[in-house]
């Protein structure tokens, strides 16, 4: 077979990159995402290219019967639906936009209008399969619509000038990208069909199969797949997300908005997890070990009786762990150096297994959205700062193989550059050291699908994104080899249910502890006992009777009641309240008397556990340190007026209120008041904490208040000096805070003196600065 020229492979690779013998000399390829200012000729060319991609893909089906076969999982329509659906979408959306005035075939445009988004892996669809029309009727309909759309592009006034997100022509470019989405999802459905029903299309791009035979079992690291997949550290940073609304290309509604997120330091695998790496998980019994699976993942695995990835083909008796690989159109020798294609549940189970295998002190997990941005070329991160005054950034819209368009020259396996996955080390890493940040296969993320601040529904497709902001869809990022157009752009934010199969894999990530965290600054029993006394001890328990009788005891305000009083004084509504840095929950419990929904968040797991024990039992025993070896047993108790059912305690980072694990646990929207007590000077980046309430309009309701109570004890062990929000005077410190809280008004300032007992002869006297800021 003829070899395909490419970059020099890594030393391990003995691979000859070969095309399938069936391929034509000029394989089909995808155009770049169309410029919405480019005019009729560019639109027509892009439409014809989109149409050709679909026709080429569907030429893979070997018979009329193949169009009507149900997928084995019965959670999707047969392929006849996906052959007609993108075409009816043109007619329906052009009608919505007013470019067309009459339907073409009303029956088809209703029958093929809506696909399936199953609610669960067992939500099977056993509908009447006789509803689907004959294939020739669909072919004829497609040709009719093709002629109508071409004529509209050439003659309709909507395309006389540039297309914008608010113009009727937007419906047309939306149809282009909708069809390209279904190009990819249809290819996955073909990959799930029995192999006798598909063949490689005549003009399909090169498939990156290794030329030498591959073993069906026991692959050897360094021979059949890369021996090393190192974890590369990534420094903490702030990243920008969101496509500028004026950017001259199509974008789905969820891509727009503006967000800045703090990304803590982390480590990520250099490459995607390969079939060879995943084999060890399979062969060691990882699919059968319930400990590695989430509750939902285990239910899915048992329902499907799954023991290996869905595109691995058993090639020996059960238990022999011999496999071949199902590609989109054929069954081949296992390509151990290709990325494994799995669903979210399988990826998470691998992370749990790998954590145990490696004895990792910090668990492995999947990427978060902001971490994927942090892996990208620095120049690609600049794209979010584009404006019409910076046209030089427009080339960043497309992650293409055209080296002239990239800040650093490297290839990307998307836009049908190749017709399959590629080895995980096939292409050079980017300047940050990571392979396949874009392309090859999508990457599952920890994040549930969510809108960016400033999200707006587009009136031409009101239910594209919003039904999936339901905590039931996981984000996938980066695109795959068959992602084209907008799917292959840097703005792409897609999502699927966690049991769904796509050309999707993953890389593994570990959070990087800061030096202060490594010292376990919050996790000592002594500190826990001290805070339980501080929050729940009576005035008598907090002081020493003998010493007070001799020398007296300073009178100061009780801290928790004072902070609770501030919140109640300035909160105009009392529905939802967030106690940020709640410690052991004293203020949260008291505020449950006045608010219907209270969230207490703290970074310390021991504090959160103590608060949850109090919530469950209404009491908790602890000890007060008196002197040396002497302690007194005490009990924290909640009275009957505390509304425990209104409170939820959760561990989290006060500077990362959109962290996926936090969003899965609690609703972090619509607070009427947020209390930040003795918190700010213990954060690595206190400004990032405050900016969240400016940048995410959903966190705090209009007229909601931030109540800041801080001793301003700034120390380098917690906060880098450049991040201190301090000043030589009260006013100077408030000025720094006010500069961050744009759109907020300072409505109260003051001082709160209090004491924390260390032992019977030592107390820490503190005067916290108080400021209350109202939104709007």
XYZ file of C-alpha atoms in Angstrom:
776
model
C 0.000 0.000 0.000
C 1.076 3.536 -0.676
C 2.471 5.320 2.378
C 1.130 8.674 3.425
C 3.916 11.185 4.069
C 3.858 12.857 7.452
C 6.000 14.096 10.253
C 8.833 11.903 11.422
C 7.354 9.505 13.998
C 8.654 9.135 17.525
C 11.552 6.667 18.001
C 9.173 4.003 19.328
C 7.046 4.049 16.228
C 7.702 1.529 13.522
C 4.403 2.563 11.960
C 3.833 3.093 8.261
C 0.825 5.396 7.937
C -1.207 3.803 5.157
C -4.436 4.582 3.369
C -7.091 1.923 3.007
C -6.797 0.410 -0.503
C -10.286 1.603 -1.320
C -9.443 5.296 -1.080
C -9.463 7.590 -4.070
C -6.460 9.801 -4.894
C -8.381 12.926 -3.805
C -10.205 12.176 -0.556
C -13.023 14.346 0.667
C -11.943 17.158 2.977
C -13.594 19.879 5.000
C -13.407 23.562 4.289
C -12.546 25.949 7.068
C -15.378 27.439 9.078
C -17.012 29.948 6.762
C -16.479 33.670 7.341
C -19.939 35.208 7.703
C -18.709 38.368 5.930
C -17.412 36.536 2.884
C -20.491 36.715 0.644
C -22.590 34.424 -1.516
C -19.808 32.512 -3.250
C -18.199 31.507 0.053
C -21.560 30.476 1.493
C -22.398 28.409 -1.569
C -19.001 26.736 -1.558
C -19.327 25.889 2.131
C -22.864 24.546 1.642
C -21.726 22.313 -1.204
C -18.819 21.069 0.906
C -21.142 20.332 3.839
C -23.510 18.455 1.542
C -20.677 16.450 0.003
C -19.394 15.386 3.416
C -22.819 13.972 4.336
C -23.247 12.207 1.005
C -19.765 10.698 1.238
C -20.402 9.407 4.740
C -23.760 7.835 3.873
C -22.260 6.133 0.836
C -20.711 3.822 3.445
C -24.033 2.019 3.939
C -24.080 -1.169 1.873
C -27.831 -1.520 1.335
C -31.197 0.122 1.805
C -31.701 -2.152 4.817
C -28.793 -0.491 6.629
C -30.698 2.814 6.721
C -33.483 1.225 8.756
C -31.558 -0.846 11.292
C -31.974 0.212 14.914
C -28.764 0.762 16.924
C -28.089 -2.139 19.268
C -28.775 0.073 22.315
C -32.166 1.212 20.951
C -31.686 4.727 22.286
C -31.376 6.392 18.874
C -33.346 6.445 15.647
C -32.172 4.456 12.617
C -29.888 6.197 10.136
C -32.715 7.059 7.742
C -33.723 9.679 10.306
C -30.241 11.229 10.365
C -30.072 11.233 6.571
C -33.257 13.342 6.389
C -33.160 15.317 9.654
C -30.438 17.868 8.709
C -32.297 18.640 5.478
C -35.655 19.243 7.152
C -33.746 21.467 9.571
C -32.830 23.771 6.645
C -36.466 24.214 5.729
C -37.743 24.624 9.285
C -35.124 27.149 10.374
C -35.335 29.176 7.166
C -39.090 29.339 7.783
C -38.481 30.547 11.356
C -36.127 33.251 10.036
C -38.637 34.370 7.393
C -36.360 33.529 4.465
C -38.817 30.848 3.331
C -42.571 31.370 3.522
C -43.912 27.849 2.851
C -42.897 24.313 3.853
C -41.648 21.896 1.188
C -43.010 18.626 2.594
C -44.870 19.282 5.830
C -45.072 15.583 6.698
C -41.286 15.138 6.443
C -40.615 18.403 8.236
C -42.572 17.163 11.255
C -41.541 13.488 11.125
C -37.812 14.256 10.910
C -37.796 17.384 13.048
C -36.793 16.078 16.493
C -34.174 13.539 17.436
C -33.776 11.548 20.634
C -32.087 12.625 23.842
C -32.756 9.646 26.088
C -33.018 10.433 29.766
C -31.161 7.307 30.851
C -29.205 4.367 29.479
C -32.316 2.192 29.906
C -34.711 4.689 28.322
C -35.242 2.485 25.280
C -37.332 3.631 22.320
C -39.473 0.854 20.899
C -41.585 3.082 18.670
C -43.252 2.065 15.427
C -40.448 1.617 12.911
C -42.900 1.490 9.987
C -43.228 5.288 10.141
C -40.080 5.836 8.103
C -40.615 6.516 4.386
C -38.827 4.679 1.545
C -35.214 5.672 0.955
C -35.879 6.976 -2.556
C -38.442 9.459 -1.220
C -35.841 10.787 1.180
C -33.240 11.024 -1.607
C -35.687 12.939 -3.784
C -36.550 15.257 -0.897
C -32.877 15.913 -0.232
C -32.287 16.893 -3.838
C -35.282 19.222 -3.814
C -34.072 20.981 -0.682
C -30.546 21.211 -2.032
C -31.813 23.090 -5.078
C -33.924 25.434 -2.926
C -31.040 26.297 -0.603
C -28.591 26.897 -3.451
C -31.110 29.189 -5.138
C -31.678 31.128 -1.904
C -27.958 31.634 -1.375
C -27.584 32.966 -4.904
C -30.600 35.298 -4.939
C -32.144 36.098 -1.532
C -31.540 39.616 -0.152
C -30.654 38.166 3.274
C -27.263 37.303 1.797
C -26.536 40.630 0.145
C -24.218 41.662 2.973
C -22.470 40.268 6.023
C -24.373 37.824 8.211
C -24.543 38.640 11.903
C -25.917 36.768 14.893
C -29.036 38.969 14.767
C -29.716 38.793 11.036
C -32.030 36.315 9.225
C -29.022 34.861 7.378
C -27.831 33.419 10.700
C -30.393 30.637 10.208
C -28.499 29.438 7.127
C -25.080 29.190 8.770
C -26.797 27.531 11.743
C -28.073 24.872 9.341
C -24.556 24.322 7.980
C -23.151 23.638 11.434
C -26.141 21.555 12.512
C -25.557 19.263 9.550
C -21.870 18.988 10.466
C -22.795 17.922 14.008
C -24.840 15.106 12.528
C -21.997 14.153 10.230
C -20.131 13.154 13.371
C -22.995 11.581 15.312
C -24.020 9.585 12.224
C -20.487 8.263 11.878
C -20.722 6.951 15.461
C -24.010 5.209 14.668
C -22.332 3.595 11.666
C -19.505 2.445 13.918
C -22.165 0.740 16.070
C -23.796 -1.114 13.153
C -22.854 -4.724 12.350
C -19.795 -4.410 10.143
C -21.385 -6.139 7.132
C -23.669 -3.126 6.725
C -20.879 -0.594 6.125
C -17.851 -0.136 3.913
C -15.212 2.554 3.667
C -16.483 5.298 1.313
C -14.629 5.631 -1.952
C -13.327 9.106 -1.180
C -12.663 8.747 2.543
C -9.457 10.319 3.954
C -6.494 8.167 4.965
C -7.003 5.796 7.890
C -4.000 5.682 10.203
C -3.558 1.923 10.596
C -0.198 0.456 11.475
C 1.216 -1.504 8.575
C 2.591 -4.406 10.631
C 0.239 -6.939 12.294
C -0.733 -6.050 15.848
C -1.265 -8.531 18.699
C -4.793 -9.026 19.983
C -3.637 -9.331 23.606
C -0.926 -8.279 26.045
C 0.453 -5.225 24.233
C 3.974 -4.199 25.173
C 4.581 -0.654 26.324
C 7.281 0.978 24.234
C 6.559 -1.368 21.332
C 2.833 -1.212 20.657
C 2.042 2.033 22.453
C 4.110 4.773 24.135
C 5.957 3.522 27.206
C 5.502 6.787 29.078
C 2.614 9.198 29.464
C 4.070 11.659 31.964
C 2.051 14.020 34.125
C 3.049 17.570 33.153
C 2.595 20.365 35.705
C 0.575 23.437 34.743
C 0.884 26.579 36.849
C -2.163 28.283 38.279
C -3.559 31.039 36.084
C -6.652 32.977 35.130
C -8.206 32.019 31.796
C -10.885 33.616 29.654
C -13.818 31.792 28.122
C -16.468 32.937 25.708
C -16.684 33.768 22.039
C -16.947 37.500 21.282
C -20.437 38.143 19.951
C -19.159 40.056 16.913
C -16.720 37.336 15.813
C -17.443 36.759 12.096
C -18.302 33.065 12.147
C -21.219 31.019 13.392
C -21.361 29.953 17.033
C -23.930 28.047 19.075
C -25.623 30.006 21.836
C -23.658 28.305 24.637
C -20.347 29.525 23.174
C -21.195 33.177 23.806
C -20.795 35.038 27.058
C -17.743 36.141 28.968
C -16.075 34.360 31.839
C -12.770 34.565 33.654
C -11.861 31.605 35.814
C -9.029 30.995 38.195
C -7.322 27.693 37.486
C -5.357 26.303 40.395
C -2.104 24.491 39.638
C -2.625 20.964 38.319
C -0.919 18.160 36.435
C -2.266 16.502 33.281
C -1.139 13.533 31.208
C 0.877 14.551 28.189
C -1.204 12.352 25.903
C -4.683 10.964 25.706
C -5.083 7.568 27.379
C -4.321 4.947 24.736
C -5.937 1.576 24.100
C -2.727 0.040 25.405
C -2.944 1.890 28.717
C -6.647 1.103 29.062
C -6.001 -2.594 28.398
C -4.370 -2.964 31.819
C -7.569 -1.696 33.456
C -9.649 -4.180 31.451
C -7.335 -7.160 31.930
C -7.001 -6.551 35.674
C -10.758 -6.883 36.112
C -11.476 -3.174 36.390
C -14.887 -3.518 34.750
C -15.949 -6.085 37.342
C -14.646 -4.288 40.431
C -17.559 -2.277 41.769
C -15.257 -0.108 43.911
C -14.086 1.830 40.863
C -17.541 2.770 39.595
C -19.885 5.564 40.583
C -23.416 4.603 41.558
C -24.821 5.608 38.167
C -21.858 4.188 36.299
C -22.276 0.848 38.056
C -25.984 0.748 37.204
C -25.172 1.432 33.537
C -22.395 -1.187 33.477
C -24.652 -3.847 34.988
C -27.533 -3.029 32.653
C -25.311 -3.372 29.587
C -23.225 -6.209 31.079
C -20.192 -4.325 29.787
C -16.704 -5.772 30.298
C -14.612 -3.808 27.785
C -14.954 -0.655 25.642
C -17.799 -0.725 23.161
C -15.553 -0.477 20.071
C -13.283 -3.314 21.179
C -14.261 -6.572 19.446
C -13.879 -9.812 21.393
C -11.389 -12.058 19.591
C -11.241 -15.073 21.891
C -13.078 -16.704 24.787
C -14.386 -14.501 27.583
C -11.582 -13.939 30.039
C -8.798 -14.340 27.490
C -8.731 -10.576 26.935
C -8.124 -10.815 23.221
C -9.473 -7.935 21.186
C -9.600 -6.375 17.766
C -10.800 -2.827 17.070
C -13.954 -1.672 15.368
C -13.208 1.474 13.395
C -15.946 3.494 11.751
C -16.241 1.140 8.790
C -14.235 -2.034 9.498
C -12.765 -4.380 12.087
C -8.978 -4.176 12.235
C -6.094 -5.332 14.370
C -6.185 -3.522 17.681
C -4.439 -0.174 17.337
C -2.920 -0.041 20.797
C -1.468 3.440 20.268
C -4.796 5.023 19.304
C -6.737 6.816 22.058
C -9.337 4.636 23.726
C -12.948 5.608 22.979
C -15.140 5.279 26.072
C -18.021 7.006 27.782
C -17.812 9.243 30.856
C -18.550 6.438 33.318
C -15.737 4.296 31.938
C -13.286 7.196 32.000
C -14.111 7.928 35.646
C -13.767 4.257 36.608
C -10.313 4.192 35.004
C -9.321 7.246 37.050
C -10.396 5.528 40.279
C -8.568 2.315 39.344
C -5.448 4.188 38.287
C -5.395 6.121 41.583
C -5.368 2.831 43.482
C -2.842 1.172 41.180
C -0.394 4.062 41.448
C -0.978 4.612 45.165
C -1.561 8.263 44.293
C -2.053 10.559 47.262
C -4.035 12.925 45.037
C -6.778 11.163 43.033
C -6.765 11.139 39.251
C -9.733 12.783 37.577
C -10.781 14.253 34.240
C -10.138 17.743 32.908
C -12.193 20.754 33.890
C -13.167 23.213 31.168
C -10.847 25.965 32.361
C -7.984 23.453 32.570
C -8.478 22.534 28.919
C -8.091 26.221 28.108
C -4.926 26.318 30.215
C -3.429 23.455 28.143
C -3.790 25.370 24.882
C -1.203 27.394 23.078
C -0.932 30.804 24.770
C -1.900 32.526 21.532
C -5.131 30.534 21.350
C -6.096 31.858 24.771
C -5.891 35.391 23.373
C -8.814 34.727 21.047
C -11.352 35.696 23.715
C -9.863 39.202 23.722
C -10.667 39.789 20.038
C -12.474 42.905 18.949
C -12.907 44.543 15.538
C -9.862 46.609 16.473
C -7.744 43.442 16.698
C -8.391 41.625 13.380
C -5.059 39.807 13.643
C -6.658 37.394 16.146
C -9.256 36.092 13.710
C -7.058 33.216 12.559
C -7.403 31.685 16.014
C -11.043 30.771 15.301
C -9.984 27.587 13.547
C -7.651 24.966 14.892
C -6.440 23.762 11.520
C -3.514 21.872 10.073
C -2.516 24.950 8.096
C 0.689 25.863 9.885
C 0.477 29.456 8.710
C -2.632 29.912 10.861
C -1.110 28.783 14.125
C 1.150 30.556 16.562
C 3.223 27.356 16.776
C 3.350 24.990 13.791
C 1.839 21.597 14.588
C -0.729 19.322 13.024
C -4.179 18.669 14.411
C -6.274 15.631 13.547
C -9.628 17.300 12.950
C -11.631 18.580 9.960
C -11.169 15.092 8.400
C -7.446 15.686 8.068
C -7.437 11.909 8.511
C -10.321 9.472 8.403
C -9.758 7.907 11.806
C -8.191 8.351 15.193
C -4.420 8.666 15.134
C -1.667 7.385 17.456
C -1.520 9.437 20.641
C 2.075 10.417 19.851
C 1.610 10.802 16.080
C 1.762 14.606 16.159
C 4.235 16.872 17.890
C 3.149 18.316 21.255
C 2.255 21.969 21.566
C 4.535 24.489 23.253
C 3.157 23.505 26.670
C 4.160 19.888 26.065
C 0.716 18.338 25.432
C -0.349 16.180 22.482
C -3.839 16.348 20.988
C -5.237 19.242 22.992
C -7.477 19.543 19.942
C -8.527 16.792 17.591
C -8.108 13.002 17.455
C -10.956 12.318 19.921
C -13.106 14.503 22.137
C -12.089 14.702 25.794
C -14.586 14.017 28.566
C -14.624 16.676 31.278
C -15.672 16.819 34.908
C -17.959 19.761 34.160
C -21.660 19.297 33.691
C -22.801 21.331 30.702
C -23.494 24.894 31.798
C -23.961 28.386 30.358
C -21.348 31.105 30.471
C -22.207 34.392 32.204
C -24.086 36.498 29.686
C -25.630 33.467 27.927
C -28.606 34.281 25.714
C -30.928 31.869 23.933
C -30.956 32.359 20.164
C -34.524 32.737 18.885
C -33.901 30.511 15.853
C -33.095 27.485 18.046
C -34.489 28.017 21.525
C -33.909 24.465 22.761
C -30.392 23.769 21.524
C -28.603 24.265 24.853
C -31.017 25.096 27.664
C -32.637 21.631 28.037
C -29.156 20.259 28.629
C -28.267 22.647 31.457
C -29.706 19.948 33.703
C -26.689 18.399 35.453
C -27.331 15.289 33.308
C -24.978 16.134 30.428
C -21.185 16.113 30.638
C -19.013 18.471 28.629
C -16.696 17.207 25.919
C -14.008 19.477 24.495
C -11.345 19.538 21.797
C -13.147 17.839 18.917
C -12.309 14.635 17.075
C -10.891 13.606 13.711
C -14.340 14.042 12.137
C -15.226 17.310 13.872
C -15.530 19.997 11.211
C -16.508 23.659 11.006
C -17.617 25.091 14.330
C -17.050 21.769 16.125
C -13.362 22.100 15.232
C -13.076 25.701 16.420
C -11.510 26.884 19.667
C -14.965 28.002 20.869
C -16.632 24.604 20.650
C -18.422 23.513 23.873
C -20.309 20.261 23.376
C -22.016 17.829 25.676
C -23.509 14.371 25.875
C -25.115 12.209 28.489
C -22.455 10.313 30.447
C -23.436 6.901 29.064
C -23.354 8.115 25.456
C -20.680 7.005 23.012
C -18.949 9.444 20.728
C -15.468 9.497 19.224
C -14.457 10.529 22.744
C -11.667 9.625 25.133
C -9.850 11.380 27.956
C -6.633 12.416 29.613
C -6.041 12.166 33.350
C -5.497 15.089 35.720
C -4.340 15.570 39.298
C -4.908 18.677 41.399
C -1.684 20.247 42.634
C -1.669 21.073 46.322
C -0.263 24.429 47.343
C 2.465 24.505 50.008
C -0.046 25.869 52.503
C -2.416 22.998 51.764
C 0.380 20.474 52.182
C 0.821 21.762 55.724
C -2.816 20.798 56.387
C -3.495 24.205 57.795
C -7.137 23.418 58.421
C -7.148 19.729 59.192
C -5.895 19.442 62.790
C -8.002 18.217 65.657
C -6.790 21.116 67.795
C -8.115 23.665 65.326
C -11.396 21.803 64.955
C -11.918 21.823 68.709
C -10.956 25.483 68.897
C -13.543 26.440 66.270
C -16.277 24.327 67.848
C -15.694 26.272 71.072
C -15.603 29.568 69.167
C -18.892 28.866 67.359
C -20.881 26.982 69.997
C -19.275 27.593 73.390
C -21.150 29.737 75.897
C -19.613 32.881 77.344
C -18.823 30.939 80.512
C -17.214 28.072 78.561
C -15.071 30.464 76.552
C -13.438 32.070 79.576
C -11.815 30.653 82.699
C -13.830 31.292 85.844
C -10.858 31.227 88.229
C -8.694 33.640 86.276
C -11.642 35.908 85.442
C -12.462 36.197 89.129
C -8.915 37.376 89.834
C -8.204 39.745 86.948
C -11.478 40.062 85.058
C -12.232 39.148 81.460
C -12.447 41.604 78.538
C -15.961 42.141 77.206
C -16.204 41.836 73.447
C -18.973 40.992 70.999
C -19.821 37.375 70.395
C -18.593 36.827 66.870
C -21.197 34.480 65.363
C -24.263 36.393 66.636
C -22.695 39.653 65.426
C -22.125 38.367 61.869
C -25.610 36.853 61.765
C -27.078 40.182 62.823
C -25.221 41.954 59.992
C -26.627 39.568 57.392
C -30.176 39.914 58.717
C -29.892 43.709 58.912
C -28.847 44.226 55.274
C -30.439 41.311 53.372
C -33.617 42.657 51.783
C -34.802 39.166 50.850
C -34.334 36.021 52.882
C -34.685 33.137 50.493
C -31.175 31.787 49.767
C -27.987 32.442 51.719
C -24.362 31.358 51.217
C -22.013 31.106 54.217
C -18.647 31.156 52.469
C -15.904 29.857 54.747
C -18.532 28.525 57.146
C -16.023 26.617 59.347
C -18.081 24.373 61.662
C -21.354 26.039 60.704
C -22.302 28.286 63.633
C -23.576 31.134 61.443
C -25.209 28.762 58.957
C -27.295 27.138 61.677
C -28.358 30.492 63.100
C -29.263 31.883 59.669
C -31.496 28.865 58.965
C -33.978 30.512 61.353
C -34.394 33.366 58.849
C -33.482 31.979 55.395
C -35.269 29.158 53.569
C -32.132 27.723 51.950
C -28.642 27.988 53.478
C -25.454 26.668 51.883
C -22.396 26.416 54.132
C -19.136 25.997 52.211
C -15.660 25.442 53.609
C -12.369 24.135 52.235
C -11.737 21.979 55.330
C -13.265 18.529 55.080
C -13.013 18.095 58.858
C -15.005 21.304 59.401
C -17.656 20.226 56.885
C -17.864 16.762 58.458
C -18.341 18.303 61.907
C -21.086 20.620 60.611
C -22.856 17.721 58.913
C -22.688 15.674 62.116
C -24.306 18.540 63.992
C -26.943 18.819 61.277
C -27.712 15.095 61.491
C -27.542 14.549 65.257
C -28.133 18.010 66.675
C -25.107 17.645 68.936
C -21.380 16.956 68.789
C -18.900 16.278 71.589
C -15.546 18.033 71.571
C -12.818 19.056 74.013
C -11.680 22.449 75.235
C -7.956 22.732 75.762
C -7.160 24.161 79.198
C -3.409 23.770 79.739
C -0.724 21.293 78.801
C -2.282 17.829 79.161
C -5.542 19.092 80.678
C -8.777 19.350 78.697
C -12.468 19.692 79.429
C -15.133 17.676 77.616
C -17.877 19.849 76.121
C -20.835 19.384 73.815
C -22.107 21.569 70.999
C -25.902 21.390 70.794
C -28.470 22.926 68.472
C -31.726 24.189 69.907
C -35.114 23.428 68.426
C -35.326 26.752 66.603
C -32.567 25.770 64.157
C -34.095 24.592 60.862
C -31.614 21.850 60.051
C -33.493 20.659 56.964
C -32.850 24.039 55.310
C -29.048 23.701 55.436
C -26.566 21.965 53.187
C -22.847 21.809 54.009
C -20.346 21.149 51.247
C -16.592 21.179 50.810
C -15.358 23.592 48.172
C -12.956 26.312 47.164
C -14.306 29.786 47.841
C -12.501 31.029 44.727
C -13.976 28.336 42.443
C -17.724 28.454 42.933
C -18.276 27.025 39.442
C -16.114 23.948 40.031
C -17.870 20.929 38.467
C -17.871 18.851 41.645
C -19.464 21.763 43.529
C -22.123 22.381 40.872
C -23.062 18.717 40.991
C -23.510 18.914 44.766
C -25.449 22.152 45.244
C -27.298 24.890 43.408
C -24.874 27.823 43.340
C -27.274 30.398 41.931
C -29.606 33.077 43.182
C -28.297 33.997 46.639
C -29.770 36.967 48.496
C -26.810 37.253 50.853
C -23.273 35.908 51.071
C -21.299 35.978 54.327
C -17.497 35.889 54.084
C -16.265 35.844 57.681
C -12.576 35.557 58.563
C -11.974 34.151 55.089
C -10.363 36.627 52.710
C -6.870 36.631 54.248
C -6.716 32.823 54.129
C -7.258 32.559 50.361
C -4.445 32.202 47.796
C -6.229 34.700 45.522
C -8.863 36.717 47.413
C -9.470 38.975 44.405
C -10.518 35.927 42.368
C -13.056 35.094 45.056
C -14.641 38.550 44.858
C -14.523 38.780 41.060
C -16.829 35.779 40.798
C -19.704 37.875 42.087
C -19.078 40.458 39.375
C -18.356 38.117 36.483
C -21.126 35.599 37.177
C -24.401 37.451 37.375
C -26.245 34.310 38.503
C -24.489 33.932 41.864
C -26.019 36.904 43.671
C -29.510 38.232 43.080
C -30.110 41.919 42.296
C -29.867 43.946 45.534
C -28.172 40.983 47.177
C -25.391 41.708 49.666
C -21.849 40.575 50.323
C -21.012 40.787 54.038
C -17.232 40.836 54.481
C -15.769 40.399 57.952
C -11.984 40.125 57.814
C -9.144 40.574 60.327
C -6.829 41.327 57.380
C -4.133 39.053 58.826
C -2.282 38.772 55.549
C 0.494 36.139 55.626
C 2.650 34.675 52.890
C 1.934 31.111 54.019
C -1.612 31.592 52.755
C -1.488 34.387 50.187
C 1.261 35.653 47.894
C 2.111 39.268 48.828
C 1.048 40.536 45.397
C -2.437 39.210 46.153
C -2.853 40.932 49.528
C -5.927 43.171 49.660
C -4.425 45.314 52.376
C -3.680 48.973 52.958
C -2.201 51.303 55.577
C -5.679 52.512 56.571
C -9.215 51.164 56.689
C -10.121 53.336 53.731
C -7.213 52.047 51.647
C -8.245 48.439 52.215
C -11.861 49.226 51.312
C -10.730 51.029 48.176
C -9.026 47.848 46.933
C -12.168 45.835 47.560
C -14.376 48.431 45.909
C -12.193 48.430 42.797
C -12.915 44.714 42.404
C -16.637 44.884 43.127
C -17.757 46.853 40.081
C -21.492 47.389 40.188
C -21.634 47.114 43.994
C -22.225 49.902 46.502
C -20.680 50.085 49.960
C -23.649 50.388 52.329
C -21.959 49.782 55.683
C -18.519 49.737 57.227
C -17.400 49.087 60.750
C -15.275 47.028 63.126
C -15.987 43.820 65.012
C -13.825 43.061 68.081
C -13.788 39.457 69.324
C -11.524 36.909 70.965
C -10.580 33.309 70.212
C -9.456 31.164 73.124
C -6.323 29.042 72.659
C -6.156 27.859 76.309
C -7.154 29.187 79.736
C -4.342 31.741 79.883
C -4.074 32.690 76.216
C -6.610 34.467 74.042
C -6.205 36.039 70.621
C -7.799 39.491 70.496
C -8.902 40.450 66.980
C -10.706 43.412 65.427
C -12.140 42.448 62.048
C -12.917 45.059 59.435
C -16.569 44.914 58.392
C -17.937 46.029 55.036
C -21.298 45.330 53.415
C -21.673 45.679 49.640
C -24.972 45.735 47.778
C -25.300 44.618 44.172
C -26.851 47.074 41.753
